[in-house]
Amino acid sequence: MNERREEHACRPMLPEAPLLQPWQIRAGQADAVVSAFEAHFEVNAATENQAARFMAGVDRQSHVGSRQHTVPKFVLERWAGKSLQVQTYSRIEEQFRTRNILDLAITDFYTFIDLDGNKDSSMESLLDVGVERPAATALRRLLDDPISAPASQQAVDVAVLAQFAAFQVVRTARHRRESELHAEWYAKTMAHGRVSDDELREISVVPHQNDSIRMMGDAALKLMALFACRPVALLLLDRPRLLIGDDPVLVNPGPEEATHHADCFLTDAQISARDAHERKRQGRRKRRNRGRVVHFSTTVPRGLGVGLEVVLPVSPRAALLWGPLQDTLHVGGTVHEQLDAVESERFAVKANDATCAQALDWVVSTPTDDAFHKRTIPPAGPLTKVCDGVNAASIAVNGVPRRLRPARLWQDLS
């Protein structure tokens, strides 16, 4: 799970809490929140039976071969309106153009191979029925009729939106591509010493699509806690100003803090020299080399557990904002906050800049946004970073990937 990997991989063993940095304190709180949430919502026999009954009624081939959205159609419709047309910019193709939102999908993105070797699209059905439809209803209430919902319904909607946001983090093309790069690093690290670095640099390692889909549910459950335990507000801007990208959940990490481990700043030669010195000092005592602490991080803010705020644009003039993490579930409803022109401009600039920098490929604006084609959008860059010296495994991660889009079932990668 990428969001937690950075939080744990570089945390040194410190003796007393007062020495902890603020992000480390927040990381410890996040761990406790996730553990409590998982214990509270532990799957029991009744839940498993309900899930089994639902799956028994699902046509597992109904969406095979279909175009599947990584950002749901009901969200993109808020930017398109009845025409279904939006302005887009592709960071991969470096091109502005007008597209139909139906084209902003990937064929068989959630389709996997079942135990009999057949294509199975039941994950698309689960996302549709269990995640998207409830979220679409909750958002419609928030955006179109925010006052009439009773308190009990508002509490349900908060939980529904927390689940929707959690899945929105893990279901994107960028998230999958980052996971692929992590798997490539691991495979090349395991092959180091048996295969030359020159050969490894020419090899692309691609995990099976099933692996990514298998991780989605478990990861989303953990991340749901990090949304459900934050107060949530609906920010309404003075006019349509917001963009949305194919990786739309934005994290405000707070002030820059040192999250690297001391090993991050050492070369391979320095690590080897340290190990040799320790072996010499240990003499006859046989101990394993300390090796290197490997630090993974993404090139965009990801720490949902340590982030101060989380933002999800839901229309050109509205965004959900989750505030600081609490120790318990948020039991209130969604606060509505109307921003004036100055506040709207300030918020939109920050959110749009983050959206453009974070998108793997496309960024979307409304058909009537005359300034969109004048916007400077940064080129695609490395998706993730690893502090692991200089070798074939780290080079595969730290540069701009030769392939930015994730692998697909039918794709020839030879």
Coordinates of C-alpha atoms in Angstrom, one line a residue:
M1 CA 0.0 0.0 0.0
N2 CA 1.8 3.1 -1.2
E3 CA 0.2 5.6 1.1
R4 CA 1.6 3.8 4.2
R5 CA 4.9 2.5 2.8
E6 CA 6.6 5.9 2.9
E7 CA 5.3 6.6 6.4
H8 CA 6.9 3.4 7.7
A9 CA 10.0 2.7 5.6
C10 CA 12.0 5.7 6.8
R11 CA 10.9 6.0 10.4
P12 CA 14.0 5.5 12.6
M13 CA 13.7 3.8 16.0
L14 CA 13.6 6.8 18.3
P15 CA 13.6 6.3 22.1
E16 CA 11.0 8.9 23.3
A17 CA 7.9 10.5 21.9
P18 CA 9.2 14.1 22.5
L19 CA 11.9 13.5 19.9
L20 CA 9.4 12.5 17.2
Q21 CA 8.8 14.9 14.4
P22 CA 5.2 16.1 13.8
W23 CA 4.8 13.8 10.7
Q24 CA 5.9 10.8 12.8
I25 CA 3.4 11.6 15.5
R26 CA 0.6 11.9 12.9
A27 CA 1.8 8.6 11.3
G28 CA 1.5 6.8 14.7
Q29 CA -2.0 8.3 15.1
A30 CA -2.9 7.0 11.6
D31 CA -1.8 3.5 12.4
A32 CA -4.0 3.5 15.5
V33 CA -7.0 4.8 13.6
V34 CA -6.7 2.2 10.9
S35 CA -6.3 -0.6 13.4
A36 CA -9.3 0.5 15.4
F37 CA -11.4 0.9 12.2
E38 CA -10.5 -2.5 10.9
A39 CA -11.4 -4.1 14.2
H40 CA -14.7 -2.3 14.3
F41 CA -15.6 -3.4 10.8
E42 CA -14.2 -6.9 11.0
V43 CA -15.9 -9.1 8.4
N44 CA -18.2 -11.7 10.0
A45 CA -20.2 -14.6 8.7
A46 CA -23.3 -12.5 8.0
T47 CA -21.3 -10.1 5.9
E48 CA -19.6 -12.9 4.0
N49 CA -23.0 -14.5 3.3
Q50 CA -24.3 -11.2 2.0
A51 CA -21.3 -10.7 -0.2
A52 CA -21.7 -14.3 -1.5
R53 CA -25.3 -13.7 -2.4
F54 CA -24.5 -10.5 -4.3
M55 CA -21.7 -12.2 -6.2
A56 CA -23.9 -15.1 -7.1
G57 CA -26.2 -12.7 -9.0
V58 CA -23.4 -10.9 -10.8
D59 CA -22.8 -11.6 -14.5
R60 CA -19.0 -12.0 -14.4
Q61 CA -18.7 -11.4 -18.2
S62 CA -21.1 -8.5 -18.6
H63 CA -18.4 -5.8 -18.7
V64 CA -15.6 -7.8 -20.4
G65 CA -14.3 -5.8 -23.3
S66 CA -16.0 -2.6 -22.1
R67 CA -14.4 0.8 -21.5
Q68 CA -14.1 1.3 -17.7
H69 CA -13.6 4.7 -16.1
T70 CA -11.0 5.3 -13.5
V71 CA -12.8 8.5 -12.6
P72 CA -16.5 7.7 -12.7
K73 CA -18.7 9.0 -15.4
F74 CA -21.1 10.6 -13.0
V75 CA -18.3 12.9 -11.7
L76 CA -17.0 13.8 -15.2
E77 CA -20.6 14.7 -16.2
R78 CA -20.4 17.7 -13.9
W79 CA -17.7 19.2 -16.1
A80 CA -19.4 18.1 -19.4
G81 CA -23.1 18.7 -18.9
K82 CA -25.5 17.3 -21.5
S83 CA -23.0 17.5 -24.4
L84 CA -20.6 15.0 -22.7
Q85 CA -17.8 17.0 -24.2
V86 CA -14.9 18.4 -22.2
Q87 CA -11.6 20.1 -22.9
T88 CA -8.7 17.9 -22.1
Y89 CA -4.9 18.0 -22.0
S90 CA -2.9 14.8 -22.3
R91 CA 0.4 15.0 -20.4
I92 CA 1.6 11.9 -22.2
E93 CA 0.8 13.2 -25.7
E94 CA 1.3 16.8 -24.7
Q95 CA -1.8 17.8 -26.5
F96 CA -5.0 19.9 -25.9
R97 CA -8.2 18.6 -27.5
T98 CA -11.9 18.3 -27.0
R99 CA -13.1 14.8 -26.1
N100 CA -16.2 12.9 -25.1
I101 CA -16.1 11.8 -21.4
L102 CA -16.9 8.2 -22.7
D103 CA -13.4 8.2 -24.2
L104 CA -11.8 8.9 -20.8
A105 CA -11.9 5.2 -20.0
I106 CA -9.6 2.2 -20.4
T107 CA -10.9 -1.1 -21.9
D108 CA -10.9 -3.9 -19.4
F109 CA -9.0 -1.9 -16.8
Y110 CA -10.8 -3.8 -13.9
T111 CA -11.1 -7.1 -15.7
F112 CA -9.1 -10.0 -14.3
I113 CA -8.4 -13.6 -15.1
D114 CA -10.4 -16.1 -12.9
L115 CA -9.3 -19.5 -11.7
D116 CA -10.6 -21.1 -14.9
G117 CA -8.6 -18.8 -17.1
N118 CA -11.6 -16.7 -18.2
K119 CA -11.9 -12.9 -18.2
D120 CA -14.0 -11.7 -15.2
S121 CA -15.4 -8.2 -15.0
S122 CA -17.1 -8.6 -11.6
M123 CA -14.9 -5.9 -10.0
E124 CA -16.4 -3.3 -12.4
S125 CA -19.9 -4.5 -11.2
L126 CA -18.8 -4.2 -7.5
L127 CA -17.5 -0.7 -8.0
D128 CA -20.7 0.3 -9.8
V129 CA -23.2 -1.0 -7.3
G130 CA -21.2 -0.8 -4.1
V131 CA -19.2 2.4 -4.5
E132 CA -20.3 4.6 -7.4
R133 CA -24.1 4.5 -7.1
P134 CA -24.3 5.3 -3.4
A135 CA -21.7 8.1 -3.9
A136 CA -23.6 9.5 -6.9
T137 CA -26.7 9.7 -4.8
A138 CA -24.9 11.3 -1.8
L139 CA -23.2 13.9 -4.1
R140 CA -26.5 14.7 -5.8
R141 CA -28.0 15.5 -2.4
L142 CA -25.0 17.6 -1.4
L143 CA -24.8 19.6 -4.6
D144 CA -28.4 19.9 -5.7
D145 CA -30.4 19.8 -2.4
P146 CA -28.0 20.3 0.5
I147 CA -30.5 21.4 3.2
S148 CA -33.3 18.9 3.2
A149 CA -31.4 15.7 4.1
P150 CA -32.0 14.6 7.8
A151 CA -29.1 14.2 10.2
S152 CA -29.2 10.4 9.9
Q153 CA -29.0 10.6 6.1
Q154 CA -26.1 13.1 6.3
A155 CA -24.1 10.7 8.6
V156 CA -24.7 7.8 6.0
D157 CA -23.6 10.1 3.2
V158 CA -20.4 11.0 5.1
A159 CA -19.5 7.3 5.3
V160 CA -20.5 6.7 1.7
L161 CA -18.2 9.6 0.5
A162 CA -15.3 8.3 2.6
Q163 CA -15.6 4.9 0.9
F164 CA -15.8 6.6 -2.5
A165 CA -12.7 8.7 -1.9
A166 CA -10.8 5.7 -0.6
F167 CA -11.5 3.7 -3.7
Q168 CA -10.8 6.7 -5.8
V169 CA -7.2 6.7 -4.5
V170 CA -6.5 3.1 -5.4
R171 CA -8.4 2.6 -8.6
T172 CA -6.5 5.1 -10.8
A173 CA -4.1 4.4 -13.7
R174 CA -1.3 6.2 -11.9
H175 CA -1.7 4.2 -8.7
R176 CA -1.5 1.0 -10.7
R177 CA 1.6 2.2 -12.6
E178 CA 3.3 3.1 -9.4
S179 CA 2.6 -0.4 -8.0
E180 CA 4.1 -1.9 -11.2
L181 CA 7.3 0.1 -10.7
H182 CA 7.5 -1.1 -7.1
A183 CA 7.2 -4.7 -8.4
E184 CA 9.8 -4.0 -11.0
W185 CA 12.2 -2.7 -8.4
Y186 CA 11.7 -5.7 -6.2
A187 CA 12.2 -8.2 -9.1
K188 CA 15.4 -6.5 -10.3
T189 CA 16.7 -6.3 -6.7
M190 CA 16.1 -10.0 -6.2
A191 CA 17.9 -10.7 -9.5
H192 CA 20.9 -8.5 -8.7
G193 CA 24.1 -10.5 -8.6
R194 CA 22.7 -13.3 -10.8
V195 CA 21.9 -11.1 -13.8
S196 CA 24.2 -8.3 -14.9
D197 CA 23.1 -4.7 -14.4
D198 CA 23.4 -4.1 -18.1
E199 CA 20.9 -6.9 -18.8
L200 CA 18.5 -5.9 -16.1
R201 CA 18.3 -2.3 -17.4
E202 CA 17.0 -3.7 -20.7
I203 CA 14.3 -5.9 -19.0
S204 CA 10.8 -4.6 -18.2
V205 CA 9.1 -6.5 -15.4
V206 CA 5.3 -6.3 -15.4
P207 CA 3.2 -7.8 -12.6
H208 CA -0.2 -9.4 -13.6
Q209 CA -3.2 -7.2 -13.6
N210 CA -4.8 -9.5 -11.1
D211 CA -2.3 -8.4 -8.5
S212 CA -3.4 -4.8 -8.7
I213 CA -7.1 -5.6 -8.5
R214 CA -6.5 -8.0 -5.6
M215 CA -4.9 -5.2 -3.6
M216 CA -7.6 -2.6 -4.2
G217 CA -10.2 -3.8 -1.7
D218 CA -7.8 -4.2 1.2
A219 CA -6.1 -0.9 0.5
A220 CA -9.4 0.9 0.2
L221 CA -10.6 -0.4 3.6
K222 CA -7.5 0.9 5.3
L223 CA -7.7 4.3 3.5
M224 CA -11.4 4.6 4.3
A225 CA -10.5 5.0 7.9
L226 CA -8.3 8.0 7.1
F227 CA -11.3 9.7 5.5
A228 CA -14.0 8.6 7.9
C229 CA -12.0 10.0 10.9
R230 CA -11.7 13.5 9.4
P231 CA -14.3 16.3 9.5
V232 CA -15.6 16.9 6.0
A233 CA -16.8 20.1 4.3
L234 CA -18.2 20.9 0.9
L235 CA -16.5 24.0 -0.5
L236 CA -18.6 26.0 -2.9
L237 CA -16.7 28.5 -5.2
D238 CA -18.1 31.7 -6.6
R239 CA -18.1 30.3 -10.1
P240 CA -16.7 27.3 -12.1
R241 CA -12.9 27.4 -11.6
L242 CA -11.8 23.8 -10.8
L243 CA -10.1 21.2 -13.0
I244 CA -10.1 17.5 -12.5
G245 CA -7.5 15.0 -13.5
D246 CA -7.2 11.2 -13.8
D247 CA -5.7 11.1 -10.3
P248 CA -8.1 13.5 -8.5
V249 CA -7.5 13.0 -4.8
L250 CA -5.2 15.7 -3.6
V251 CA -3.2 15.7 -0.3
N252 CA -2.0 18.8 1.5
P253 CA 1.1 17.4 3.3
G254 CA 1.7 20.4 5.5
P255 CA 5.1 22.0 6.0
E256 CA 8.1 20.3 4.5
E257 CA 9.6 17.9 7.0
A258 CA 12.7 15.6 6.8
T259 CA 11.4 12.1 6.1
H260 CA 14.5 10.6 4.7
H261 CA 16.6 8.0 6.5
A262 CA 20.4 8.6 7.0
D263 CA 21.0 5.8 4.5
C264 CA 19.3 7.8 1.8
F265 CA 22.3 10.0 1.5
L266 CA 25.0 7.3 1.2
T267 CA 26.4 5.9 -2.0
D268 CA 26.7 2.1 -2.7
A269 CA 30.4 2.4 -2.0
Q270 CA 29.8 4.0 1.4
I271 CA 27.3 1.3 2.3
S272 CA 29.8 -1.4 1.4
A273 CA 32.5 0.3 3.4
R274 CA 30.3 0.6 6.4
D275 CA 29.4 -3.1 6.2
A276 CA 33.1 -4.1 5.8
H277 CA 34.0 -2.0 8.8
E278 CA 31.3 -3.6 10.9
R279 CA 32.4 -7.1 9.8
K280 CA 36.0 -6.3 10.8
R281 CA 34.9 -4.9 14.2
Q282 CA 32.7 -8.0 14.9
G283 CA 35.6 -10.3 14.4
R284 CA 34.5 -13.9 14.8
R285 CA 30.9 -13.0 15.7
K286 CA 28.8 -13.9 12.7
R287 CA 26.2 -11.3 12.1
R288 CA 24.4 -10.3 9.0
N289 CA 25.4 -7.1 7.3
R290 CA 23.2 -4.1 8.2
G291 CA 22.7 -3.4 4.5
R292 CA 20.7 -0.4 3.4
V293 CA 17.4 1.0 4.5
V294 CA 15.5 1.5 1.3
H295 CA 13.2 4.6 1.2
F296 CA 10.3 4.7 -1.3
S297 CA 8.2 7.9 -1.9
T298 CA 6.0 9.2 -4.7
T299 CA 6.7 12.4 -6.6
V300 CA 3.3 13.8 -5.5
P301 CA 1.9 14.1 -2.0
R302 CA 0.4 10.8 -1.0
G303 CA 0.5 10.4 2.8
L304 CA -3.2 10.2 3.6
G305 CA -2.3 9.3 7.2
V306 CA 0.0 12.3 7.8
G307 CA -1.5 14.8 5.4
L308 CA -3.2 17.8 7.1
E309 CA -6.0 18.0 4.5
V310 CA -7.4 16.0 1.6
V311 CA -9.3 17.5 -1.3
L312 CA -11.5 15.9 -4.0
P313 CA -13.0 18.2 -6.7
V314 CA -16.5 17.0 -7.4
S315 CA -17.7 19.7 -9.9
P316 CA -16.2 22.8 -11.6
R317 CA -17.3 24.9 -8.6
A318 CA -17.3 22.5 -5.7
A319 CA -14.8 20.3 -3.8
L320 CA -14.9 18.0 -0.8
L321 CA -12.4 18.9 1.9
W322 CA -11.4 16.5 4.6
G323 CA -9.7 18.2 7.6
P324 CA -7.1 17.0 10.1
L325 CA -7.3 13.4 11.2
Q326 CA -9.2 12.6 14.4
D327 CA -8.9 9.6 16.7
T328 CA -12.5 8.6 16.2
L329 CA -15.1 8.5 13.4
H330 CA -16.6 11.8 12.3
V331 CA -20.2 11.6 13.4
G332 CA -21.4 15.0 12.1
G333 CA -22.6 15.8 8.7
T334 CA -20.9 17.7 5.9
V335 CA -20.4 21.4 6.5
H336 CA -21.2 23.7 3.6
E337 CA -18.8 26.7 3.1
Q338 CA -19.3 29.3 0.5
L339 CA -16.1 30.9 -0.6
D340 CA -16.0 34.5 -1.9
A341 CA -14.2 35.5 -5.1
V342 CA -10.8 36.0 -3.5
E343 CA -11.0 32.8 -1.5
S344 CA -12.3 30.9 -4.6
E345 CA -9.4 32.1 -6.7
R346 CA -6.8 31.2 -4.1
F347 CA -8.3 27.7 -3.5
A348 CA -8.7 27.0 -7.3
V349 CA -5.1 28.0 -8.1
K350 CA -3.7 25.6 -5.5
A351 CA -6.0 22.8 -6.3
N352 CA -5.6 23.1 -10.1
D353 CA -1.8 23.3 -9.9
A354 CA -1.8 20.1 -7.8
T355 CA -4.2 18.4 -10.2
C356 CA -2.0 19.2 -13.3
A357 CA 1.1 18.1 -11.5
Q358 CA -0.4 14.8 -10.2
A359 CA -2.3 13.6 -13.3
L360 CA -0.7 10.6 -15.1
D361 CA -2.3 11.6 -18.4
W362 CA -5.4 13.7 -18.8
V363 CA -6.6 16.9 -17.1
V364 CA -10.2 18.1 -17.8
S365 CA -11.9 21.5 -17.9
T366 CA -15.4 22.6 -19.0
P367 CA -16.2 23.3 -22.7
T368 CA -16.6 27.0 -21.8
D369 CA -13.2 27.6 -20.0
D370 CA -11.6 30.0 -22.4
A371 CA -8.3 30.1 -20.4
F372 CA -7.7 26.3 -20.3
H373 CA -5.8 26.0 -23.5
K374 CA -3.5 28.8 -22.4
R375 CA -2.5 27.0 -19.2
T376 CA 1.0 25.7 -18.8
I377 CA 0.9 22.1 -17.6
P378 CA 4.2 20.4 -16.5
P379 CA 5.4 17.5 -18.6
A380 CA 5.2 14.0 -17.3
G381 CA 8.0 13.1 -15.0
P382 CA 9.1 10.2 -12.7
L383 CA 6.1 8.7 -10.8
T384 CA 8.0 7.5 -7.8
K385 CA 11.4 7.7 -6.1
V386 CA 13.6 5.2 -4.3
C387 CA 16.7 5.9 -2.3
D388 CA 18.7 2.8 -3.1
G389 CA 22.0 3.8 -4.6
V390 CA 22.5 3.6 -8.4
N391 CA 21.6 0.2 -9.9
A392 CA 19.3 -1.2 -12.5
A393 CA 16.4 -1.5 -10.0
S394 CA 16.6 2.1 -8.8
I395 CA 17.1 3.4 -12.3
A396 CA 13.9 1.7 -13.4
V397 CA 12.0 3.7 -10.7
N398 CA 13.8 7.0 -10.5
G399 CA 13.6 8.1 -14.2
V400 CA 10.6 8.9 -16.4
P401 CA 9.2 5.4 -17.2
R402 CA 9.6 4.2 -20.7
R403 CA 6.0 3.3 -20.5
L404 CA 3.8 5.7 -18.5
R405 CA 0.5 4.0 -18.9
P406 CA -0.1 0.8 -16.9
A407 CA -0.1 -2.7 -18.5
R408 CA -3.4 -4.1 -19.8
L409 CA -4.5 -7.7 -20.3
W410 CA -4.4 -7.7 -24.1
Q411 CA -1.2 -5.5 -24.4
D412 CA 1.8 -6.9 -26.1
L413 CA 4.8 -5.8 -24.0
S414 CA 7.5 -7.7 -25.9

